[in-house]
PDB file of C-alpha atoms in Angstrom:
ATOM      1  CA  UNK A   1      -0.396  -0.230  -0.270  1.00  0.00           C
ATOM      2  CA  UNK A   2       1.415   3.747  -1.211  1.00  0.00           C
ATOM      3  CA  UNK A   3      -1.077   4.805   1.346  1.00  0.00           C
ATOM      4  CA  UNK A   4      -2.224   8.844   0.134  1.00  0.00           C
ATOM      5  CA  UNK A   5       0.125  10.048  -2.435  1.00  0.00           C
ATOM      6  CA  UNK A   6       0.207  14.044  -3.170  1.00  0.00           C
ATOM      7  CA  UNK A   7       1.143  16.185  -6.243  1.00  0.00           C
ATOM      8  CA  UNK A   8       3.815  18.220  -7.120  1.00  0.00           C
ATOM      9  CA  UNK A   9       5.667  17.930  -2.940  1.00  0.00           C
ATOM     10  CA  UNK A  10       7.189  21.933  -3.922  1.00  0.00           C
ATOM     11  CA  UNK A  11       5.747  24.011  -6.851  1.00  0.00           C
ATOM     12  CA  UNK A  12       5.865  28.188  -7.471  1.00  0.00           C
ATOM     13  CA  UNK A  13       3.476  29.890  -9.452  1.00  0.00           C
ATOM     14  CA  UNK A  14       2.670  33.346 -10.309  1.00  0.00           C
ATOM     15  CA  UNK A  15      -0.218  35.168  -9.434  1.00  0.00           C
ATOM     16  CA  UNK A  16      -3.204  34.800 -11.868  1.00  0.00           C
ATOM     17  CA  UNK A  17      -1.702  30.679 -12.745  1.00  0.00           C
ATOM     18  CA  UNK A  18      -3.745  28.388 -11.949  1.00  0.00           C
ATOM     19  CA  UNK A  19      -2.743  24.181 -10.982  1.00  0.00           C
ATOM     20  CA  UNK A  20      -4.503  20.790  -9.748  1.00  0.00           C
ATOM     21  CA  UNK A  21      -2.564  19.449  -7.097  1.00  0.00           C
ATOM     22  CA  UNK A  22      -2.419  15.824  -7.225  1.00  0.00           C
ATOM     23  CA  UNK A  23      -3.994  13.104  -4.830  1.00  0.00           C
ATOM     24  CA  UNK A  24      -4.761  10.109  -4.225  1.00  0.00           C
ATOM     25  CA  UNK A  25      -5.249   7.158  -1.860  1.00  0.00           C
ATOM     26  CA  UNK A  26      -5.092   2.846  -2.156  1.00  0.00           C
ATOM     27  CA  UNK A  27      -6.766   2.400   0.636  1.00  0.00           C
ATOM     28  CA  UNK A  28     -10.404   2.871  -0.478  1.00  0.00           C
ATOM     29  CA  UNK A  29     -11.373   5.147   2.050  1.00  0.00           C
ATOM     30  CA  UNK A  30     -14.488   6.437   1.320  1.00  0.00           C
ATOM     31  CA  UNK A  31     -13.746  10.086   2.874  1.00  0.00           C
ATOM     32  CA  UNK A  32     -10.684  12.466   1.211  1.00  0.00           C
ATOM     33  CA  UNK A  33     -10.108  15.448   2.683  1.00  0.00           C
ATOM     34  CA  UNK A  34      -7.487  19.144   1.770  1.00  0.00           C
ATOM     35  CA  UNK A  35      -6.393  20.853   4.310  1.00  0.00           C
ATOM     36  CA  UNK A  36      -4.020  23.589   4.602  1.00  0.00           C
ATOM     37  CA  UNK A  37      -1.539  24.903   7.270  1.00  0.00           C
ATOM     38  CA  UNK A  38      -0.609  28.046   7.959  1.00  0.00           C
ATOM     39  CA  UNK A  39       1.704  28.748  10.883  1.00  0.00           C
ATOM     40  CA  UNK A  40      -0.301  29.931  14.023  1.00  0.00           C
ATOM     41  CA  UNK A  41      -3.029  28.542  12.346  1.00  0.00           C
ATOM     42  CA  UNK A  42      -2.971  25.481  11.996  1.00  0.00           C
ATOM     43  CA  UNK A  43      -4.572  23.150   9.435  1.00  0.00           C
ATOM     44  CA  UNK A  44      -7.636  24.223   8.334  1.00  0.00           C
ATOM     45  CA  UNK A  45     -10.403  22.259   5.969  1.00  0.00           C
ATOM     46  CA  UNK A  46     -10.907  23.377   2.331  1.00  0.00           C
ATOM     47  CA  UNK A  47     -12.899  21.002   0.579  1.00  0.00           C
ATOM     48  CA  UNK A  48     -13.947  16.803   1.146  1.00  0.00           C
ATOM     49  CA  UNK A  49     -15.576  14.366   0.024  1.00  0.00           C
ATOM     50  CA  UNK A  50     -17.952  11.178   1.723  1.00  0.00           C
ATOM     51  CA  UNK A  51     -17.961   9.675  -2.009  1.00  0.00           C
ATOM     52  CA  UNK A  52     -17.292   9.584  -5.175  1.00  0.00           C
ATOM     53  CA  UNK A  53     -19.187  11.961  -6.758  1.00  0.00           C
ATOM     54  CA  UNK A  54     -20.425  13.733  -3.611  1.00  0.00           C
ATOM     55  CA  UNK A  55     -18.349  16.859  -2.231  1.00  0.00           C
ATOM     56  CA  UNK A  56     -18.720  19.376   0.110  1.00  0.00           C
ATOM     57  CA  UNK A  57     -17.067  22.757   0.972  1.00  0.00           C
ATOM     58  CA  UNK A  58     -14.690  23.160   4.254  1.00  0.00           C
ATOM     59  CA  UNK A  59     -13.728  26.422   6.735  1.00  0.00           C
ATOM     60  CA  UNK A  60     -11.535  27.796   3.717  1.00  0.00           C
ATOM     61  CA  UNK A  61     -13.018  27.208   0.179  1.00  0.00           C
ATOM     62  CA  UNK A  62     -12.175  29.465  -1.341  1.00  0.00           C
ATOM     63  CA  UNK A  63     -10.285  30.114  -4.688  1.00  0.00           C
ATOM     64  CA  UNK A  64     -10.175  26.432  -4.848  1.00  0.00           C
ATOM     65  CA  UNK A  65     -12.162  23.991  -6.280  1.00  0.00           C
ATOM     66  CA  UNK A  66     -12.329  19.670  -6.891  1.00  0.00           C
ATOM     67  CA  UNK A  67     -14.728  16.604  -7.606  1.00  0.00           C
ATOM     68  CA  UNK A  68     -14.907  13.707  -7.033  1.00  0.00           C
ATOM     69  CA  UNK A  69     -14.872  11.060  -9.737  1.00  0.00           C
ATOM     70  CA  UNK A  70     -13.626   7.797  -8.734  1.00  0.00           C
ATOM     71  CA  UNK A  71     -13.130   6.681  -4.668  1.00  0.00           C
ATOM     72  CA  UNK A  72      -9.105   6.284  -5.083  1.00  0.00           C
ATOM     73  CA  UNK A  73      -8.256   9.880  -6.895  1.00  0.00           C
ATOM     74  CA  UNK A  74      -9.227  13.858  -4.921  1.00  0.00           C
ATOM     75  CA  UNK A  75      -7.884  16.842  -6.850  1.00  0.00           C
ATOM     76  CA  UNK A  76      -7.375  20.550  -5.222  1.00  0.00           C
ATOM     77  CA  UNK A  77      -7.700  23.145  -8.499  1.00  0.00           C
ATOM     78  CA  UNK A  78      -6.420  26.741  -7.721  1.00  0.00           C
ATOM     79  CA  UNK A  79      -7.986  28.285  -9.835  1.00  0.00           C
ATOM     80  CA  UNK A  80      -6.401  32.101 -10.518  1.00  0.00           C
ATOM     81  CA  UNK A  81      -3.702  32.159  -7.945  1.00  0.00           C
ATOM     82  CA  UNK A  82      -3.151  34.474  -5.420  1.00  0.00           C
ATOM     83  CA  UNK A  83      -0.154  35.204  -2.904  1.00  0.00           C
ATOM     84  CA  UNK A  84      -2.706  34.102  -0.146  1.00  0.00           C
ATOM     85  CA  UNK A  85      -2.185  30.982  -1.391  1.00  0.00           C
ATOM     86  CA  UNK A  86       0.993  30.570  -0.063  1.00  0.00           C
ATOM     87  CA  UNK A  87       0.448  27.248   1.589  1.00  0.00           C
ATOM     88  CA  UNK A  88       1.341  23.221   2.472  1.00  0.00           C
ATOM     89  CA  UNK A  89      -1.398  21.291   1.601  1.00  0.00           C
ATOM     90  CA  UNK A  90      -2.207  18.583   2.729  1.00  0.00           C
ATOM     91  CA  UNK A  91      -4.693  15.116   1.710  1.00  0.00           C
ATOM     92  CA  UNK A  92      -6.064  12.562   3.908  1.00  0.00           C
ATOM     93  CA  UNK A  93      -7.905  10.921   3.638  1.00  0.00           C
ATOM     94  CA  UNK A  94     -10.862   8.036   6.165  1.00  0.00           C
ATOM     95  CA  UNK A  95     -13.527   5.472   6.990  1.00  0.00           C
ATOM     96  CA  UNK A  96     -16.180   4.991   8.065  1.00  0.00           C
ATOM     97  CA  UNK A  97     -16.922   1.830  10.608  1.00  0.00           C
ATOM     98  CA  UNK A  98     -19.384   1.555  13.170  1.00  0.00           C
ATOM     99  CA  UNK A  99     -20.281   4.796  14.908  1.00  0.00           C
ATOM    100  CA  UNK A 100     -17.599   6.864  14.250  1.00  0.00           C
ATOM    101  CA  UNK A 101     -15.177   7.495  12.083  1.00  0.00           C
ATOM    102  CA  UNK A 102     -12.061   6.755  11.883  1.00  0.00           C
ATOM    103  CA  UNK A 103      -8.800   8.560  12.201  1.00  0.00           C
ATOM    104  CA  UNK A 104      -7.412  10.180   8.812  1.00  0.00           C
ATOM    105  CA  UNK A 105      -4.445   9.206   6.918  1.00  0.00           C
ATOM    106  CA  UNK A 106      -1.599  12.541   5.890  1.00  0.00           C
ATOM    107  CA  UNK A 107      -0.601  12.554   2.667  1.00  0.00           C
ATOM    108  CA  UNK A 108       3.259  14.175   2.577  1.00  0.00           C
ATOM    109  CA  UNK A 109       2.108  17.824   1.537  1.00  0.00           C
ATOM    110  CA  UNK A 110       2.368  20.317  -1.626  1.00  0.00           C
ATOM    111  CA  UNK A 111       4.709  23.433  -0.431  1.00  0.00           C
ATOM    112  CA  UNK A 112       3.076  25.654  -2.766  1.00  0.00           C
ATOM    113  CA  UNK A 113       4.597  29.333  -2.759  1.00  0.00           C
ATOM    114  CA  UNK A 114       2.266  31.830  -4.805  1.00  0.00           C
ATOM    115  CA  UNK A 115       5.257  35.249  -6.530  1.00  0.00           C
TER     116      UNK A 115
ATOM    117  CA  UNK B   1     -19.760  25.436  16.029  1.00  0.00           C
ATOM    118  CA  UNK B   2     -17.203  22.628  15.923  1.00  0.00           C
ATOM    119  CA  UNK B   3     -13.907  24.116  17.761  1.00  0.00           C
ATOM    120  CA  UNK B   4     -10.398  22.599  19.500  1.00  0.00           C
ATOM    121  CA  UNK B   5      -8.817  24.303  21.864  1.00  0.00           C
ATOM    122  CA  UNK B   6      -6.301  23.920  22.689  1.00  0.00           C
ATOM    123  CA  UNK B   7      -2.390  25.351  25.076  1.00  0.00           C
ATOM    124  CA  UNK B   8      -0.079  28.346  23.158  1.00  0.00           C
ATOM    125  CA  UNK B   9       3.475  26.758  22.523  1.00  0.00           C
ATOM    126  CA  UNK B  10       6.213  27.047  22.177  1.00  0.00           C
ATOM    127  CA  UNK B  11       5.956  24.393  26.204  1.00  0.00           C
ATOM    128  CA  UNK B  12      10.123  23.566  26.275  1.00  0.00           C
ATOM    129  CA  UNK B  13      11.229  20.665  28.471  1.00  0.00           C
ATOM    130  CA  UNK B  14      14.199  18.631  29.697  1.00  0.00           C
ATOM    131  CA  UNK B  15      14.843  15.449  28.626  1.00  0.00           C
ATOM    132  CA  UNK B  16      12.532  13.131  30.982  1.00  0.00           C
ATOM    133  CA  UNK B  17      10.138  16.035  32.174  1.00  0.00           C
ATOM    134  CA  UNK B  18       6.569  15.675  33.118  1.00  0.00           C
ATOM    135  CA  UNK B  19       4.689  16.702  29.199  1.00  0.00           C
ATOM    136  CA  UNK B  20       0.651  17.712  30.050  1.00  0.00           C
ATOM    137  CA  UNK B  21      -0.451  19.820  27.370  1.00  0.00           C
ATOM    138  CA  UNK B  22      -4.192  20.684  27.351  1.00  0.00           C
ATOM    139  CA  UNK B  23      -6.694  20.291  24.853  1.00  0.00           C
ATOM    140  CA  UNK B  24     -10.794  21.296  25.529  1.00  0.00           C
ATOM    141  CA  UNK B  25     -12.858  21.224  22.653  1.00  0.00           C
ATOM    142  CA  UNK B  26     -16.637  22.277  21.842  1.00  0.00           C
ATOM    143  CA  UNK B  27     -18.585  19.667  19.848  1.00  0.00           C
ATOM    144  CA  UNK B  28     -22.544  18.803  18.549  1.00  0.00           C
ATOM    145  CA  UNK B  29     -23.746  15.094  19.116  1.00  0.00           C
ATOM    146  CA  UNK B  30     -20.895  12.708  19.746  1.00  0.00           C
ATOM    147  CA  UNK B  31     -17.135  13.518  19.013  1.00  0.00           C
ATOM    148  CA  UNK B  32     -13.900  10.676  18.169  1.00  0.00           C
ATOM    149  CA  UNK B  33     -10.977  12.508  19.643  1.00  0.00           C
ATOM    150  CA  UNK B  34      -7.662  11.818  18.273  1.00  0.00           C
ATOM    151  CA  UNK B  35      -4.297  13.344  19.036  1.00  0.00           C
ATOM    152  CA  UNK B  36      -1.400  14.480  15.732  1.00  0.00           C
ATOM    153  CA  UNK B  37       1.882  14.562  15.717  1.00  0.00           C
ATOM    154  CA  UNK B  38       3.901  16.537  12.692  1.00  0.00           C
ATOM    155  CA  UNK B  39       7.854  15.553  13.234  1.00  0.00           C
ATOM    156  CA  UNK B  40      10.072  18.238  11.100  1.00  0.00           C
ATOM    157  CA  UNK B  41       9.816  18.487   7.334  1.00  0.00           C
ATOM    158  CA  UNK B  42       6.570  15.933   7.459  1.00  0.00           C
ATOM    159  CA  UNK B  43       2.935  15.076   7.339  1.00  0.00           C
ATOM    160  CA  UNK B  44       0.707  14.328   9.733  1.00  0.00           C
ATOM    161  CA  UNK B  45       0.597  11.187  11.748  1.00  0.00           C
ATOM    162  CA  UNK B  46      -1.708  10.033  14.702  1.00  0.00           C
ATOM    163  CA  UNK B  47      -0.180   9.450  18.048  1.00  0.00           C
ATOM    164  CA  UNK B  48      -3.387   8.016  19.508  1.00  0.00           C
ATOM    165  CA  UNK B  49      -8.049   8.424  19.653  1.00  0.00           C
ATOM    166  CA  UNK B  50     -10.579   7.796  22.211  1.00  0.00           C
ATOM    167  CA  UNK B  51     -13.862   7.495  20.833  1.00  0.00           C
ATOM    168  CA  UNK B  52     -15.720   7.738  23.779  1.00  0.00           C
ATOM    169  CA  UNK B  53     -16.535   8.981  27.482  1.00  0.00           C
ATOM    170  CA  UNK B  54     -13.963   7.548  30.082  1.00  0.00           C
ATOM    171  CA  UNK B  55     -11.454   6.429  26.661  1.00  0.00           C
ATOM    172  CA  UNK B  56      -8.302   6.451  27.083  1.00  0.00           C
ATOM    173  CA  UNK B  57      -6.046   6.871  24.530  1.00  0.00           C
ATOM    174  CA  UNK B  58      -2.068   5.378  24.113  1.00  0.00           C
ATOM    175  CA  UNK B  59       1.201   5.245  22.449  1.00  0.00           C
ATOM    176  CA  UNK B  60       4.242   5.131  22.490  1.00  0.00           C
ATOM    177  CA  UNK B  61       3.810   6.797  26.285  1.00  0.00           C
ATOM    178  CA  UNK B  62       1.708   9.473  26.128  1.00  0.00           C
ATOM    179  CA  UNK B  63      -1.678   8.843  27.596  1.00  0.00           C
ATOM    180  CA  UNK B  64      -4.823  10.851  27.024  1.00  0.00           C
ATOM    181  CA  UNK B  65      -8.356  10.669  28.610  1.00  0.00           C
ATOM    182  CA  UNK B  66     -12.006  11.475  26.536  1.00  0.00           C
ATOM    183  CA  UNK B  67     -13.365  13.224  29.680  1.00  0.00           C
ATOM    184  CA  UNK B  68     -16.990  14.295  28.141  1.00  0.00           C
ATOM    185  CA  UNK B  69     -18.112  16.029  31.639  1.00  0.00           C
ATOM    186  CA  UNK B  70     -14.500  18.557  31.622  1.00  0.00           C
ATOM    187  CA  UNK B  71     -14.608  18.324  27.765  1.00  0.00           C
ATOM    188  CA  UNK B  72     -11.494  17.727  27.380  1.00  0.00           C
ATOM    189  CA  UNK B  73      -8.434  15.563  26.509  1.00  0.00           C
ATOM    190  CA  UNK B  74      -4.952  16.694  27.708  1.00  0.00           C
ATOM    191  CA  UNK B  75      -2.379  14.755  26.308  1.00  0.00           C
ATOM    192  CA  UNK B  76       0.277  13.189  29.159  1.00  0.00           C
ATOM    193  CA  UNK B  77       3.916  11.954  28.688  1.00  0.00           C
ATOM    194  CA  UNK B  78       5.787  10.725  31.705  1.00  0.00           C
ATOM    195  CA  UNK B  79       9.636  11.186  30.123  1.00  0.00           C
ATOM    196  CA  UNK B  80       9.338  13.835  27.264  1.00  0.00           C
ATOM    197  CA  UNK B  81      12.394  12.807  25.232  1.00  0.00           C
ATOM    198  CA  UNK B  82      14.665  14.629  22.748  1.00  0.00           C
ATOM    199  CA  UNK B  83      13.186  12.180  19.618  1.00  0.00           C
ATOM    200  CA  UNK B  84       9.484  13.922  21.189  1.00  0.00           C
ATOM    201  CA  UNK B  85      10.016  17.301  19.954  1.00  0.00           C
ATOM    202  CA  UNK B  86       7.245  17.745  17.589  1.00  0.00           C
ATOM    203  CA  UNK B  87       4.318  20.128  17.070  1.00  0.00           C
ATOM    204  CA  UNK B  88       1.590  18.767  18.568  1.00  0.00           C
ATOM    205  CA  UNK B  89      -2.681  19.053  17.454  1.00  0.00           C
ATOM    206  CA  UNK B  90      -5.541  17.572  18.986  1.00  0.00           C
ATOM    207  CA  UNK B  91      -8.239  17.133  16.936  1.00  0.00           C
ATOM    208  CA  UNK B  92     -12.177  16.055  16.283  1.00  0.00           C
ATOM    209  CA  UNK B  93     -14.726  14.238  14.249  1.00  0.00           C
ATOM    210  CA  UNK B  94     -18.230  14.895  14.739  1.00  0.00           C
ATOM    211  CA  UNK B  95     -19.967  11.651  14.273  1.00  0.00           C
ATOM    212  CA  UNK B  96     -23.189  11.961  13.774  1.00  0.00           C
ATOM    213  CA  UNK B  97     -22.594  15.194  11.237  1.00  0.00           C
ATOM    214  CA  UNK B  98     -20.112  13.384   9.231  1.00  0.00           C
ATOM    215  CA  UNK B  99     -17.580  16.476   9.050  1.00  0.00           C
ATOM    216  CA  UNK B 100     -13.412  15.979   8.503  1.00  0.00           C
ATOM    217  CA  UNK B 101     -11.463  16.780  11.175  1.00  0.00           C
ATOM    218  CA  UNK B 102     -11.113  19.880  13.330  1.00  0.00           C
ATOM    219  CA  UNK B 103      -8.455  20.385  14.465  1.00  0.00           C
ATOM    220  CA  UNK B 104      -6.171  22.931  17.737  1.00  0.00           C
ATOM    221  CA  UNK B 105      -4.096  24.839  15.981  1.00  0.00           C
ATOM    222  CA  UNK B 106      -1.142  23.068  17.356  1.00  0.00           C
ATOM    223  CA  UNK B 107       1.549  22.775  20.465  1.00  0.00           C
ATOM    224  CA  UNK B 108       5.639  23.217  19.609  1.00  0.00           C
ATOM    225  CA  UNK B 109       7.072  20.832  21.832  1.00  0.00           C
ATOM    226  CA  UNK B 110      10.663  21.373  21.854  1.00  0.00           C
ATOM    227  CA  UNK B 111      13.013  18.411  24.285  1.00  0.00           C
ATOM    228  CA  UNK B 112      16.926  19.343  25.112  1.00  0.00           C
ATOM    229  CA  UNK B 113      18.904  17.146  26.497  1.00  0.00           C
TER     230      UNK B 113
END
């Protein structure tokens, strides 16, 4: 099992450019999510998905789009990059069993800089 | 809404000292509670979890007890090591609402020999 994989590891964009951060998991987890980590802010939820074809917004969704066409993949799209989107982005997956959500498994992160 | 509050750091300790990192939460429904650890330059790893009141999670010498009456999930370790230096995050999922993890802001622990 590769677990949760993210590409690229590092990315530099210019303001206004668009790009897609890739996330994939091979654990057949229903639940996937995207977070951004900023100094002093902890991790904040951007978007999440409870299964293929179903997505919802988190705490900080503006400027980001997601889709979930397969169980395995959950890409995050930046439509028009802004310096405020400079951050470290983490993808995570999880599964629901019984009456509770289990722990989330995190990818290694993508460090994005927007100039 | 759901939220997690952690004690602010950084926390600086000498090796073999006792560690407590406080965490309190607000949640509707019936949350599961987690502690995650992030070592420098890495992603987050689950340290321990508890899914119902009075459960105790433990791992690598760390412990935390789910206290519903005080809405707390404090992290403790009896004797820290230099290798425990990391950022620790308290988090919850609201099982009834089906949300993703809600994190505290993190507490940086630095242990010196």
